[in-house]
Amino acid sequence: MSDRDLLARIDRLESLDEIRQLAAKYSLSLDMRDLDAHVNLFAPDIRVSREKTGRSHLKRWLDDT
């Protein structure tokens, strides 16, 4: 196996681990009712509606639901 193949494999394994951690953090933030932690799992420019983007708008939307 070449160095390039090894690096690609390591990158894939690290990516899979990050996805697993994200799923766990998502569930835990909901279970703990930690809205700040939950909102911070999303991209800073998350689209909440046609006119609104950003975590602050997501947090307000979640607060209202």
Backbone as a chain_set.jsonl record, in Angstrom:
{"seq": "MSDRDLLARIDRLESLDEIRQLAAKYSLSLDMRDLDAHVNLFAPDIRVSREKTGRSHLKRWLDDT", "coords": {"N": [[0.853, -1.17, 0.0], [0.587, 2.159, -0.878], [1.983, 5.335, 0.255], [0.212, 7.356, -0.331], [-2.22, 5.963, -0.528], [-2.429, 5.087, 2.115], [-2.661, 7.54, 3.474], [-5.092, 8.414, 2.419], [-6.774, 6.457, 3.42], [-6.5, 6.854, 6.194], [-7.554, 9.436, 6.35], [-10.208, 8.906, 5.616], [-11.019, 7.23, 7.755], [-10.737, 9.0, 9.911], [-12.637, 10.892, 9.173], [-15.0, 9.367, 9.313], [-15.02, 8.885, 12.064], [-15.373, 11.491, 13.042], [-17.957, 11.992, 12.091], [-19.42, 10.111, 13.561], [-18.964, 11.123, 16.14], [-20.232, 13.601, 15.898], [-22.909, 12.807, 15.563], [-23.334, 11.651, 18.068], [-22.93, 13.876, 19.763], [-25.027, 15.465, 18.885], [-27.313, 13.981, 19.678], [-26.854, 13.903, 22.465], [-26.893, 16.634, 23.127], [-29.566, 17.212, 22.695], [-30.793, 15.431, 24.5], [-29.827, 16.464, 26.918], [-30.981, 18.869, 26.86], [-29.58, 21.108, 26.038], [-29.503, 23.83, 24.508], [-27.717, 25.748, 23.449], [-25.364, 24.244, 22.95], [-26.431, 22.471, 21.11], [-27.244, 24.124, 18.94], [-24.756, 25.074, 18.165], [-23.688, 22.94, 16.817], [-24.372, 23.134, 14.221], [-23.7, 24.531, 10.963], [-22.27, 27.813, 10.744], [-23.623, 29.459, 8.931], [-26.206, 28.458, 8.63], [-29.297, 27.937, 6.998], [-32.353, 29.069, 7.988], [-34.829, 29.947, 7.216], [-36.345, 31.316, 4.25], [-35.541, 33.952, 4.371], [-33.891, 34.132, 6.581], [-30.773, 33.429, 8.058], [-28.223, 31.725, 9.895], [-26.938, 30.871, 13.15], [-28.084, 32.215, 15.324], [-30.665, 32.8, 14.485], [-31.596, 30.214, 14.152], [-31.554, 29.347, 16.801], [-33.498, 31.043, 17.934], [-35.721, 30.151, 16.501], [-35.878, 27.485, 17.381], [-36.347, 27.956, 20.084], [-38.926, 28.921, 19.948], [-40.373, 26.707, 19.238]], "CA": [[0.0, 0.0, 0.0], [1.414, 3.36, -1.004], [1.75, 6.399, 1.241], [-1.009, 8.062, -0.73], [-3.344, 5.109, -0.132], [-2.516, 5.124, 3.577], [-3.194, 8.847, 3.862], [-6.514, 8.431, 2.061], [-7.466, 5.574, 4.372], [-6.52, 7.559, 7.484], [-8.512, 10.535, 6.207], [-11.555, 8.314, 5.648], [-11.3, 6.782, 9.122], [-10.93, 10.198, 10.743], [-13.928, 11.48, 8.793], [-16.046, 8.522, 9.898], [-15.035, 9.126, 13.505], [-15.98, 12.81, 13.261], [-19.399, 11.85, 11.87], [-19.957, 9.417, 14.744], [-18.94, 12.064, 17.264], [-21.27, 14.599, 15.659], [-24.198, 12.179, 15.862], [-23.42, 11.5, 19.525], [-23.099, 15.218, 20.338], [-26.38, 15.9, 18.528], [-28.237, 13.288, 20.586], [-26.598, 14.329, 23.839], [-27.359, 18.014, 23.317], [-31.026, 17.156, 22.812], [-31.119, 14.759, 25.768], [-29.496, 17.354, 28.031], [-31.704, 20.122, 26.607], [-28.557, 22.153, 25.952], [-29.791, 24.477, 23.236], [-26.504, 26.389, 22.926], [-24.51, 23.198, 22.383], [-27.121, 21.925, 19.941], [-27.173, 25.103, 17.851], [-23.36, 25.181, 17.726], [-23.338, 21.803, 15.971], [-24.733, 23.472, 12.852], [-22.83, 25.489, 10.269], [-22.587, 29.196, 11.126], [-24.522, 30.096, 7.965], [-27.373, 27.605, 8.421], [-30.49, 28.637, 6.517], [-33.491, 28.744, 8.837], [-35.98, 30.218, 6.354], [-35.881, 31.995, 3.024], [-34.936, 35.247, 4.687], [-33.055, 34.126, 7.782], [-29.682, 32.469, 8.151], [-27.359, 31.884, 11.057], [-27.253, 30.134, 14.374], [-28.961, 32.986, 16.211], [-32.035, 32.599, 14.005], [-31.945, 28.83, 14.478], [-31.842, 29.283, 18.237], [-34.809, 31.671, 18.149], [-36.738, 29.256, 15.951], [-35.997, 26.348, 18.299], [-36.977, 28.459, 21.312], [-40.354, 29.107, 19.693], [-41.048, 25.425, 18.975]], "C": [[0.901, 1.237, 0.0], [1.09, 4.363, 0.104], [0.455, 7.146, 0.937], [-2.254, 7.271, -0.321], [-3.536, 5.123, 1.379], [-3.103, 6.446, 4.068], [-4.688, 8.948, 3.557], [-7.319, 7.583, 3.038], [-7.575, 6.232, 5.749], [-7.538, 8.695, 7.442], [-9.945, 10.017, 6.278], [-11.926, 7.885, 7.057], [-11.533, 7.962, 10.06], [-12.265, 10.867, 10.436], [-15.084, 10.687, 9.384], [-16.157, 8.74, 11.4], [-15.677, 10.474, 13.825], [-17.493, 12.755, 13.076], [-20.049, 11.154, 13.058], [-20.008, 10.348, 15.954], [-20.026, 13.125, 17.116], [-22.648, 14.031, 15.986], [-24.389, 12.026, 17.37], [-23.645, 12.851, 20.199], [-24.499, 15.752, 20.068], [-27.391, 15.287, 19.502], [-28.08, 13.769, 22.017], [-27.104, 15.749, 24.086], [-28.878, 18.066, 23.432], [-31.446, 16.529, 24.133], [-30.906, 15.674, 26.964], [-30.229, 18.696, 27.931], [-30.749, 21.326, 26.621], [-28.664, 22.819, 24.582], [-28.555, 25.14, 22.628], [-25.581, 25.365, 22.277], [-25.12, 22.643, 21.103], [-26.979, 22.86, 18.737], [-25.75, 25.2, 17.305], [-22.889, 23.988, 16.908], [-23.604, 22.092, 14.492], [-23.742, 24.478, 12.271], [-23.237, 26.909, 10.639], [-23.594, 29.866, 10.192], [-25.755, 29.246, 7.657], [-28.572, 28.443, 7.983], [-31.682, 28.14, 7.319], [-34.799, 28.956, 8.076], [-35.455, 30.907, 5.103], [-35.113, 33.268, 3.33], [-33.894, 35.191, 5.795], [-32.007, 33.023, 7.732], [-28.908, 32.737, 9.432], [-27.876, 31.159, 12.282], [-28.195, 30.894, 15.295], [-30.419, 32.832, 15.786], [-32.498, 31.168, 14.28], [-32.328, 28.713, 15.946], [-33.204, 29.9, 18.54], [-35.936, 30.773, 17.656], [-36.957, 28.061, 16.881], [-36.651, 26.76, 19.611], [-38.491, 28.561, 21.155], [-41.1, 27.792, 19.483], [-41.043, 24.526, 20.173]], "O": [[1.849, 1.336, 0.779], [0.073, 4.257, 0.789], [-0.294, 7.515, 1.842], [-3.225, 7.845, 0.172], [-4.665, 5.166, 1.868], [-3.94, 6.464, 4.971], [-5.453, 9.502, 4.347], [-8.423, 7.961, 3.434], [-8.624, 6.169, 6.39], [-8.295, 8.891, 8.393], [-10.796, 10.625, 6.927], [-13.04, 8.151, 7.508], [-12.426, 7.921, 10.906], [-12.943, 11.353, 11.342], [-16.041, 11.267, 9.897], [-17.259, 8.775, 11.947], [-16.445, 10.582, 14.781], [-18.232, 13.399, 13.82], [-21.117, 11.566, 13.51], [-20.987, 10.353, 16.701], [-20.666, 13.503, 18.097], [-23.464, 14.703, 16.617], [-25.485, 12.247, 17.885], [-24.465, 12.957, 21.111], [-25.091, 16.414, 20.921], [-28.22, 15.993, 20.076], [-29.072, 14.014, 22.703], [-27.678, 16.031, 25.138], [-29.416, 18.877, 24.185], [-32.345, 17.03, 24.808], [-31.696, 15.669, 27.908], [-30.108, 19.547, 28.812], [-31.068, 22.396, 27.139], [-27.999, 22.419, 23.626], [-28.369, 25.094, 21.412], [-25.074, 25.591, 21.178], [-24.412, 22.378, 20.131], [-26.631, 22.418, 17.642], [-25.563, 25.388, 16.103], [-21.789, 24.022, 16.356], [-23.116, 21.377, 13.618], [-23.042, 25.179, 13.002], [-24.422, 27.183, 10.829], [-24.338, 30.749, 10.619], [-26.29, 29.305, 6.55], [-28.827, 29.518, 8.527], [-31.984, 26.947, 7.331], [-35.764, 28.219, 8.277], [-34.246, 31.058, 4.932], [-34.158, 33.617, 2.636], [-33.092, 36.116, 5.933], [-32.294, 31.867, 7.418], [-28.941, 33.84, 9.977], [-29.066, 30.878, 12.425], [-29.019, 30.284, 15.976], [-31.308, 32.743, 16.633], [-33.664, 30.943, 14.604], [-33.311, 28.057, 16.289], [-33.979, 29.343, 19.317], [-36.974, 30.648, 18.306], [-38.097, 27.673, 17.136], [-37.426, 25.995, 20.185], [-39.243, 28.322, 22.099], [-42.329, 27.764, 19.543], [-41.57, 23.415, 20.113]]}, "num_chains": 1, "name": "protein.A"}
